[in-house]
């Protein structure tokens, strides 16, 4: 059973701070990692994809992947109230059906 | 603006009704997915089609029936649903089922309420 674990939160941070969201996964053969943002009542929107160990930066977002420790993180710098949403982590294994497994998501609240 | 559209956006139906959800993708993708998202639960994969062939049926009750006439269109036919089937139904597409960098893109969803 492939598992993707996220703390459901809510994670509350003040405006301008760094929000750190974490995701751990059980399948050591996992190959691709995705972060989606989902606003209440809306569908998930892809914000980051990471494939290799290390960091990947896109604007205020940084994804950090550590395959040895089996976790992937999402950092949001200079958090804004508009970043308040649920962040879903998805992990795809290197073999099998290639369909990503989603975590439950972490609710982030950025307060002014 | 999403390249995956879903209709209707909202649907209220009785337990004896028959209705269909429609999904269309304009991204040239070959894989399409149905997910169910209930409150406080992770996304539940329902069905997967790759090049119009169904590759996954994740133990979904027979009151849900998928149809994929071509790589751009996906339907979910509903009949004799139960109140616990009320949820957000999401369609997604990706280039094709393969390892590496294949990425899913989601439609806006259909909010279904079963009375």
XYZ file of C-alpha atoms in Angstrom:
227
model
C 0.000 0.000 0.000
C 1.574 3.234 -1.144
C 1.010 5.993 1.368
C 1.448 9.735 1.214
C 1.193 11.505 4.541
C 0.519 15.150 5.217
C -0.368 16.976 8.403
C -3.949 18.148 7.876
C -3.335 21.396 9.784
C -4.447 24.049 9.751
C -1.043 25.640 9.532
C -1.407 29.282 10.460
C 1.297 31.812 9.552
C 1.375 35.608 9.556
C 1.492 37.540 6.321
C 5.064 37.888 5.063
C 6.348 34.776 6.840
C 7.632 31.560 5.311
C 5.112 28.727 5.258
C 6.606 25.244 5.313
C 4.483 22.298 4.219
C 5.710 18.730 4.505
C 4.870 15.451 2.861
C 6.293 11.979 3.504
C 5.834 8.925 1.346
C 6.250 5.214 1.857
C 7.284 3.930 -1.577
C 11.054 4.227 -1.843
C 10.798 3.768 -5.614
C 8.814 6.986 -6.024
C 10.027 9.083 -8.890
C 7.876 12.172 -9.435
C 6.451 14.590 -6.895
C 3.757 17.202 -7.289
C 2.284 19.996 -5.231
C -1.242 21.176 -5.955
C -3.068 24.134 -4.432
C -6.813 23.819 -3.892
C -8.948 26.744 -2.862
C -12.172 25.966 -1.037
C -14.797 24.729 -3.462
C -12.360 24.719 -6.380
C -10.320 22.058 -8.142
C -6.624 21.319 -7.533
C -4.189 23.503 -9.451
C -0.645 22.311 -10.137
C 1.935 24.667 -8.665
C 5.143 22.628 -8.505
C 6.605 19.465 -9.980
C 9.933 18.049 -8.844
C 11.773 15.041 -10.181
C 15.304 15.171 -8.841
C 16.792 15.440 -5.388
C 17.414 18.953 -4.167
C 15.510 22.191 -4.491
C 13.376 23.629 -7.240
C 12.337 27.255 -7.117
C 9.501 29.023 -8.924
C 8.805 32.536 -7.776
C 7.863 32.481 -4.099
C 7.586 28.688 -4.100
C 10.407 26.242 -3.424
C 10.024 22.488 -3.469
C 12.631 20.455 -1.611
C 13.046 16.753 -2.276
C 14.998 14.312 -0.139
C 14.632 10.790 -1.517
C 16.863 9.217 1.107
C 14.568 10.464 3.871
C 11.454 10.072 1.706
C 10.022 13.524 2.106
C 9.167 16.449 -0.075
C 8.503 19.940 1.234
C 6.949 23.088 -0.140
C 8.153 26.458 1.104
C 6.152 29.582 0.414
C 8.122 32.769 0.978
C 6.482 36.115 1.773
C 3.158 34.371 2.403
C 0.057 36.283 1.376
C -3.567 35.882 2.504
C -4.287 34.745 -1.067
C -2.058 31.708 -0.397
C -4.641 30.444 2.087
C -5.748 27.130 0.640
C -5.285 23.389 0.987
C -2.028 22.083 -0.459
C -2.051 18.553 -1.831
C 1.060 16.456 -2.231
C 1.040 13.751 -4.916
C 3.668 11.092 -5.494
C 4.184 8.785 -8.455
C 6.145 5.545 -8.261
C 8.655 4.496 -10.879
C 6.711 1.402 -11.857
C 3.237 -0.051 -11.716
C 0.270 1.982 -12.916
C 2.079 5.368 -12.906
C -0.972 6.960 -11.301
C -0.048 9.432 -8.562
C -1.095 8.832 -4.984
C -2.460 11.910 -3.240
C -2.121 12.924 0.377
C -5.024 14.343 2.371
C -3.693 17.858 2.039
C -2.565 20.532 4.492
C -4.765 23.524 5.140
C -2.778 26.767 5.191
C -4.114 29.988 6.668
C -2.167 33.200 6.154
C -3.484 35.904 8.448
C -2.905 39.628 7.926
C -7.784 29.149 -17.556
C -8.083 25.382 -17.424
C -7.831 23.242 -20.543
C -10.167 20.729 -18.929
C -13.873 21.556 -18.777
C -16.649 19.818 -16.903
C -20.408 20.079 -17.125
C -22.594 20.541 -15.276
C -20.823 22.448 -12.514
C -23.581 21.680 -10.029
C -26.061 18.818 -10.023
C -28.826 17.886 -7.632
C -30.496 14.560 -8.228
C -32.796 12.123 -6.521
C -31.810 8.569 -5.802
C -33.913 7.239 -8.676
C -32.626 9.650 -11.315
C -30.177 8.954 -14.110
C -27.732 11.662 -15.019
C -24.360 12.015 -16.722
C -21.294 14.102 -16.031
C -19.228 15.273 -18.960
C -15.546 16.098 -19.182
C -13.680 17.490 -22.170
C -9.993 18.255 -22.451
C -8.413 20.560 -25.016
C -4.794 19.720 -24.211
C -4.184 16.894 -26.665
C -3.801 14.442 -23.800
C -4.354 10.699 -24.010
C -5.118 9.779 -20.406
C -8.229 10.833 -18.510
C -9.300 10.238 -14.943
C -12.333 10.470 -12.681
C -11.801 11.315 -9.013
C -14.225 11.689 -6.131
C -13.471 14.215 -3.414
C -15.523 14.143 -0.235
C -15.145 16.509 2.689
C -12.131 15.790 4.883
C -11.022 12.879 2.689
C -8.185 12.554 0.197
C -8.871 12.376 -3.494
C -10.286 8.984 -4.409
C -9.352 7.649 -7.819
C -12.358 6.089 -9.559
C -11.501 5.330 -13.186
C -8.616 5.793 -15.582
C -8.554 5.678 -19.358
C -5.411 5.632 -21.435
C -5.816 5.970 -25.212
C -9.578 5.294 -24.745
C -8.950 2.010 -22.940
C -9.968 1.664 -19.308
C -6.946 0.769 -17.243
C -8.242 1.253 -13.707
C -11.510 0.624 -11.934
C -10.797 1.301 -8.329
C -13.556 -0.928 -6.870
C -16.194 1.610 -7.798
C -19.864 0.583 -7.342
C -21.689 -0.278 -10.545
C -24.057 2.671 -10.099
C -21.166 4.684 -11.562
C -20.482 3.848 -15.207
C -17.701 5.550 -17.179
C -17.533 6.045 -20.918
C -14.640 7.314 -23.011
C -15.634 7.640 -26.677
C -12.362 9.341 -27.641
C -9.264 10.756 -26.002
C -10.849 14.188 -25.542
C -14.118 13.211 -23.882
C -14.970 11.339 -20.732
C -18.389 10.704 -19.233
C -19.577 9.408 -15.887
C -23.082 7.956 -16.014
C -24.928 7.954 -12.715
C -27.959 5.912 -11.681
C -29.653 4.981 -8.409
C -27.107 6.911 -6.377
C -27.053 7.137 -2.600
C -26.814 10.271 -0.438
C -23.246 9.293 0.505
C -22.306 9.708 -3.148
C -22.676 13.459 -2.721
C -19.236 14.908 -3.383
C -17.114 16.917 -5.774
C -16.366 14.857 -8.882
C -13.181 15.858 -10.596
C -11.975 15.002 -14.046
C -8.282 15.169 -14.877
C -6.144 14.533 -17.924
C -2.471 13.910 -18.603
C -0.327 13.307 -21.654
C -0.369 9.540 -21.146
C 0.148 6.984 -18.425
C 3.882 6.768 -18.167
C 6.592 7.336 -15.673
C 8.679 10.419 -15.398
C 7.152 13.816 -15.901
C 3.548 13.016 -16.832
C 1.427 15.609 -15.049
C -2.283 15.689 -14.312
C -4.429 18.747 -14.949
C -7.815 19.003 -13.296
C -11.129 20.332 -14.455
C -13.264 22.603 -12.244
C -15.345 19.707 -10.955
C -19.037 18.903 -10.645
C -20.562 19.418 -7.222
C -23.081 16.561 -6.892
C -25.826 16.434 -4.283
C -27.944 13.304 -3.992
C -31.194 13.788 -2.133
